[in-house]
Amino acid sequence: MDSRNTDDLIVSSDPQHPANLICTLCRNFYIWGWVTGTGGGTSIRHGPHIFIAPSGVQKELLQPTDMFVMDYATRRYLREPPVLNPSQCTPLFLAAFDRGAGCCIHTHSQWAVLVTLLVERDARESDEDVHSKCFEIEKIEQIKGIPKGRGKQGMLGYFDRLSIPIIENTAQ
């Protein structure tokens, strides 16, 4: 598909437009050490579309014109930038969106890997299904900036519980 005919999907002066927001988020994630170079990936579901950062691109240098756009219902790309490759994280993104997520951040930060390993270890030790586990946290100030969830008003509070599903990652 010729991306020049579909640039209207990614061109916007609104900083909250998914193509702009992914670039800002990835730049910040790089600065914060959540992603390194080309590692990890980010996508946002917005209405019928999924906006996906490409694979193999320095995340801190992303531009809106680098974005892939997929139709969620058909799983077909509506916009494919020339020369770039779709994110290898796309199957993870789709699994998250099928569970109701609005955004998916795949990170290889040492802290995310450590949390995942601890959750999986605890599940195995208690004979629980590792694939249905979530990282859950409460009574911590840092969750106060996270929205309560789809269809709910306000932000999480200190006494609320944040639950993040652990979705298995594979090499391909």
mmCIF file of C-alpha atoms in Angstrom:
data_model
loop_
_atom_site.group_PDB
_atom_site.id
_atom_site.type_symbol
_atom_site.label_atom_id
_atom_site.label_comp_id
_atom_site.label_asym_id
_atom_site.label_seq_id
_atom_site.Cartn_x
_atom_site.Cartn_y
_atom_site.Cartn_z
ATOM 1 C CA MET A 1 0.000 0.000 0.000
ATOM 2 C CA ASP A 2 1.291 3.474 -0.858
ATOM 3 C CA SER A 3 1.702 5.368 2.425
ATOM 4 C CA ARG A 4 1.458 8.765 0.675
ATOM 5 C CA ASN A 5 -2.240 8.125 0.089
ATOM 6 C CA THR A 6 -2.824 7.416 3.773
ATOM 7 C CA ASP A 7 -0.826 10.187 5.453
ATOM 8 C CA ASP A 8 -4.124 11.705 6.600
ATOM 9 C CA LEU A 9 -4.186 8.886 9.186
ATOM 10 C CA ILE A 10 -1.002 10.169 10.864
ATOM 11 C CA VAL A 11 -0.830 13.928 10.178
ATOM 12 C CA SER A 12 -2.250 16.071 12.994
ATOM 13 C CA SER A 13 -1.223 19.133 14.995
ATOM 14 C CA ASP A 14 -2.900 17.601 18.075
ATOM 15 C CA PRO A 15 -0.187 16.337 20.464
ATOM 16 C CA GLN A 16 -2.685 13.720 21.727
ATOM 17 C CA HIS A 17 -3.143 12.202 18.241
ATOM 18 C CA PRO A 18 -1.812 8.626 18.465
ATOM 19 C CA ALA A 19 0.920 9.142 15.841
ATOM 20 C CA ASN A 20 2.260 12.165 17.763
ATOM 21 C CA LEU A 21 1.697 10.647 21.198
ATOM 22 C CA ILE A 22 3.621 7.456 20.397
ATOM 23 C CA CYS A 23 6.641 9.560 19.350
ATOM 24 C CA THR A 24 6.495 11.583 22.577
ATOM 25 C CA LEU A 25 6.028 8.479 24.725
ATOM 26 C CA CYS A 26 8.898 6.610 23.066
ATOM 27 C CA ARG A 27 11.216 9.598 23.460
ATOM 28 C CA ASN A 28 10.338 9.763 27.168
ATOM 29 C CA PHE A 29 10.629 5.995 27.617
ATOM 30 C CA TYR A 30 14.143 6.183 26.168
ATOM 31 C CA ILE A 31 15.091 9.055 28.483
ATOM 32 C CA TRP A 32 13.689 7.155 31.499
ATOM 33 C CA GLY A 33 15.534 3.950 30.540
ATOM 34 C CA TRP A 34 12.366 1.963 29.835
ATOM 35 C CA VAL A 35 13.479 1.170 26.273
ATOM 36 C CA THR A 36 16.950 1.118 24.803
ATOM 37 C CA GLY A 37 17.576 1.998 21.195
ATOM 38 C CA THR A 38 15.449 -0.226 18.990
ATOM 39 C CA GLY A 39 14.185 -2.474 21.825
ATOM 40 C CA GLY A 40 10.565 -2.703 22.854
ATOM 41 C CA GLY A 41 7.551 -1.261 21.117
ATOM 42 C CA THR A 42 4.469 0.904 21.558
ATOM 43 C CA SER A 43 1.006 0.978 20.045
ATOM 44 C CA ILE A 44 -2.286 2.767 20.657
ATOM 45 C CA ARG A 45 -5.773 1.659 19.697
ATOM 46 C CA HIS A 46 -7.839 4.663 18.647
ATOM 47 C CA GLY A 47 -11.319 3.888 17.413
ATOM 48 C CA PRO A 48 -11.111 1.333 14.605
ATOM 49 C CA HIS A 49 -7.372 1.895 14.113
ATOM 50 C CA ILE A 50 -4.202 0.659 15.772
ATOM 51 C CA PHE A 51 -1.174 2.940 15.526
ATOM 52 C CA ILE A 52 2.070 0.960 15.744
ATOM 53 C CA ALA A 53 5.679 2.105 16.040
ATOM 54 C CA PRO A 54 7.977 0.292 13.578
ATOM 55 C CA SER A 55 10.558 -2.355 14.392
ATOM 56 C CA GLY A 56 14.273 -1.666 14.169
ATOM 57 C CA VAL A 57 14.055 2.110 14.617
ATOM 58 C CA GLN A 58 15.665 4.107 17.424
ATOM 59 C CA LYS A 59 12.620 4.781 19.601
ATOM 60 C CA GLU A 60 13.825 8.229 20.696
ATOM 61 C CA LEU A 61 14.018 9.353 17.038
ATOM 62 C CA LEU A 62 10.539 8.256 15.880
ATOM 63 C CA GLN A 63 8.464 10.582 13.718
ATOM 64 C CA PRO A 64 4.707 10.344 13.023
ATOM 65 C CA THR A 65 5.518 9.434 9.408
ATOM 66 C CA ASP A 66 7.196 6.249 10.741
ATOM 67 C CA MET A 67 3.880 4.892 12.078
ATOM 68 C CA PHE A 68 2.046 1.865 10.772
ATOM 69 C CA VAL A 69 -1.750 1.997 10.983
ATOM 70 C CA MET A 70 -3.806 -1.183 11.120
ATOM 71 C CA ASP A 71 -7.549 -1.707 10.889
ATOM 72 C CA TYR A 72 -8.388 -3.493 14.152
ATOM 73 C CA ALA A 73 -11.350 -5.477 12.762
ATOM 74 C CA THR A 74 -9.614 -6.855 9.658
ATOM 75 C CA ARG A 75 -6.024 -6.887 11.004
ATOM 76 C CA ARG A 76 -4.916 -5.347 7.693
ATOM 77 C CA TYR A 77 -2.447 -2.501 7.452
ATOM 78 C CA LEU A 78 -3.998 0.707 6.171
ATOM 79 C CA ARG A 79 -0.669 2.513 6.211
ATOM 80 C CA GLU A 80 2.793 1.009 5.771
ATOM 81 C CA PRO A 81 5.750 3.396 5.660
ATOM 82 C CA PRO A 82 8.204 2.570 2.888
ATOM 83 C CA VAL A 83 11.445 0.851 3.945
ATOM 84 C CA LEU A 84 10.312 0.253 7.563
ATOM 85 C CA ASN A 85 9.131 -3.041 9.049
ATOM 86 C CA PRO A 86 6.056 -3.558 11.226
ATOM 87 C CA SER A 87 6.760 -4.073 14.908
ATOM 88 C CA GLN A 88 7.634 -7.624 15.876
ATOM 89 C CA CYS A 89 5.515 -6.893 18.963
ATOM 90 C CA THR A 90 2.310 -6.687 16.906
ATOM 91 C CA PRO A 91 0.983 -10.096 18.089
ATOM 92 C CA LEU A 92 1.476 -8.925 21.703
ATOM 93 C CA PHE A 93 -0.322 -5.671 20.933
ATOM 94 C CA LEU A 94 -3.264 -7.506 19.377
ATOM 95 C CA ALA A 95 -3.501 -9.833 22.389
ATOM 96 C CA ALA A 96 -3.611 -6.799 24.697
ATOM 97 C CA PHE A 97 -6.233 -5.016 22.573
ATOM 98 C CA ASP A 98 -8.338 -8.192 22.455
ATOM 99 C CA ARG A 99 -8.346 -8.009 26.283
ATOM 100 C CA GLY A 100 -9.632 -4.422 26.190
ATOM 101 C CA ALA A 101 -6.391 -2.416 26.418
ATOM 102 C CA GLY A 102 -6.246 1.004 24.780
ATOM 103 C CA CYS A 103 -2.449 1.190 24.666
ATOM 104 C CA CYS A 104 0.332 -1.370 24.814
ATOM 105 C CA ILE A 105 3.915 -0.709 25.815
ATOM 106 C CA HIS A 106 6.363 -3.567 25.337
ATOM 107 C CA THR A 107 9.520 -2.859 27.270
ATOM 108 C CA HIS A 108 12.743 -4.683 27.905
ATOM 109 C CA SER A 109 13.734 -2.556 30.878
ATOM 110 C CA GLN A 110 15.488 -4.492 33.604
ATOM 111 C CA TRP A 111 12.654 -3.651 36.011
ATOM 112 C CA ALA A 112 9.891 -4.953 33.724
ATOM 113 C CA VAL A 113 11.833 -8.170 33.105
ATOM 114 C CA LEU A 114 12.448 -8.614 36.841
ATOM 115 C CA VAL A 115 8.761 -8.084 37.720
ATOM 116 C CA THR A 116 7.697 -10.567 35.031
ATOM 117 C CA LEU A 117 10.137 -13.200 36.302
ATOM 118 C CA LEU A 118 8.955 -12.743 39.897
ATOM 119 C CA VAL A 119 5.260 -12.992 38.958
ATOM 120 C CA GLU A 120 5.925 -16.126 36.897
ATOM 121 C CA ARG A 121 8.008 -17.697 39.682
ATOM 122 C CA ASP A 122 5.290 -17.045 42.265
ATOM 123 C CA ALA A 123 2.653 -18.557 39.949
ATOM 124 C CA ARG A 124 4.697 -21.722 39.417
ATOM 125 C CA GLU A 125 5.408 -22.085 43.149
ATOM 126 C CA SER A 126 1.681 -21.942 43.932
ATOM 127 C CA ASP A 127 0.702 -24.178 40.948
ATOM 128 C CA GLU A 128 -1.226 -21.325 39.293
ATOM 129 C CA ASP A 129 -1.585 -20.820 35.556
ATOM 130 C CA VAL A 130 1.335 -18.556 34.621
ATOM 131 C CA HIS A 131 -0.524 -17.346 31.495
ATOM 132 C CA SER A 132 -3.379 -15.789 33.470
ATOM 133 C CA LYS A 133 -1.209 -13.855 35.918
ATOM 134 C CA CYS A 134 -1.014 -10.116 36.411
ATOM 135 C CA PHE A 135 1.409 -7.802 38.144
ATOM 136 C CA GLU A 136 -0.632 -6.067 40.834
ATOM 137 C CA ILE A 137 0.396 -3.158 43.002
ATOM 138 C CA GLU A 138 -1.348 -0.934 45.525
ATOM 139 C CA LYS A 139 -0.532 1.539 48.302
ATOM 140 C CA ILE A 140 2.099 3.306 46.251
ATOM 141 C CA GLU A 141 2.107 6.955 45.195
ATOM 142 C CA GLN A 142 3.285 6.292 41.633
ATOM 143 C CA ILE A 143 -0.067 4.824 40.507
ATOM 144 C CA LYS A 144 -1.931 8.061 41.246
ATOM 145 C CA GLY A 145 -1.233 9.336 37.721
ATOM 146 C CA ILE A 146 -2.846 6.361 35.986
ATOM 147 C CA PRO A 147 -6.501 6.544 34.835
ATOM 148 C CA LYS A 148 -8.952 4.181 36.568
ATOM 149 C CA GLY A 149 -9.744 2.452 33.298
ATOM 150 C CA ARG A 150 -12.026 2.417 30.320
ATOM 151 C CA GLY A 151 -15.428 3.896 31.155
ATOM 152 C CA LYS A 152 -14.379 4.954 34.673
ATOM 153 C CA GLN A 153 -13.905 8.514 35.884
ATOM 154 C CA GLY A 154 -10.726 9.805 37.521
ATOM 155 C CA MET A 155 -7.319 8.505 38.377
ATOM 156 C CA LEU A 156 -6.207 5.653 40.599
ATOM 157 C CA GLY A 157 -5.574 6.521 44.218
ATOM 158 C CA TYR A 158 -3.076 5.348 46.785
ATOM 159 C CA PHE A 159 -5.413 2.595 48.075
ATOM 160 C CA ASP A 160 -6.513 1.395 44.602
ATOM 161 C CA ARG A 161 -5.016 -1.645 42.921
ATOM 162 C CA LEU A 162 -3.282 -1.417 39.534
ATOM 163 C CA SER A 163 -3.376 -4.720 37.663
ATOM 164 C CA ILE A 164 -1.167 -5.253 34.586
ATOM 165 C CA PRO A 165 -1.495 -8.542 32.666
ATOM 166 C CA ILE A 166 1.706 -10.448 31.908
ATOM 167 C CA ILE A 167 1.553 -11.599 28.277
ATOM 168 C CA GLU A 168 4.134 -14.159 27.209
ATOM 169 C CA ASN A 169 6.782 -12.932 24.810
ATOM 170 C CA THR A 170 8.461 -15.190 22.269
ATOM 171 C CA ALA A 171 11.505 -14.698 20.086
ATOM 172 C CA GLN A 172 9.400 -14.511 16.899
#
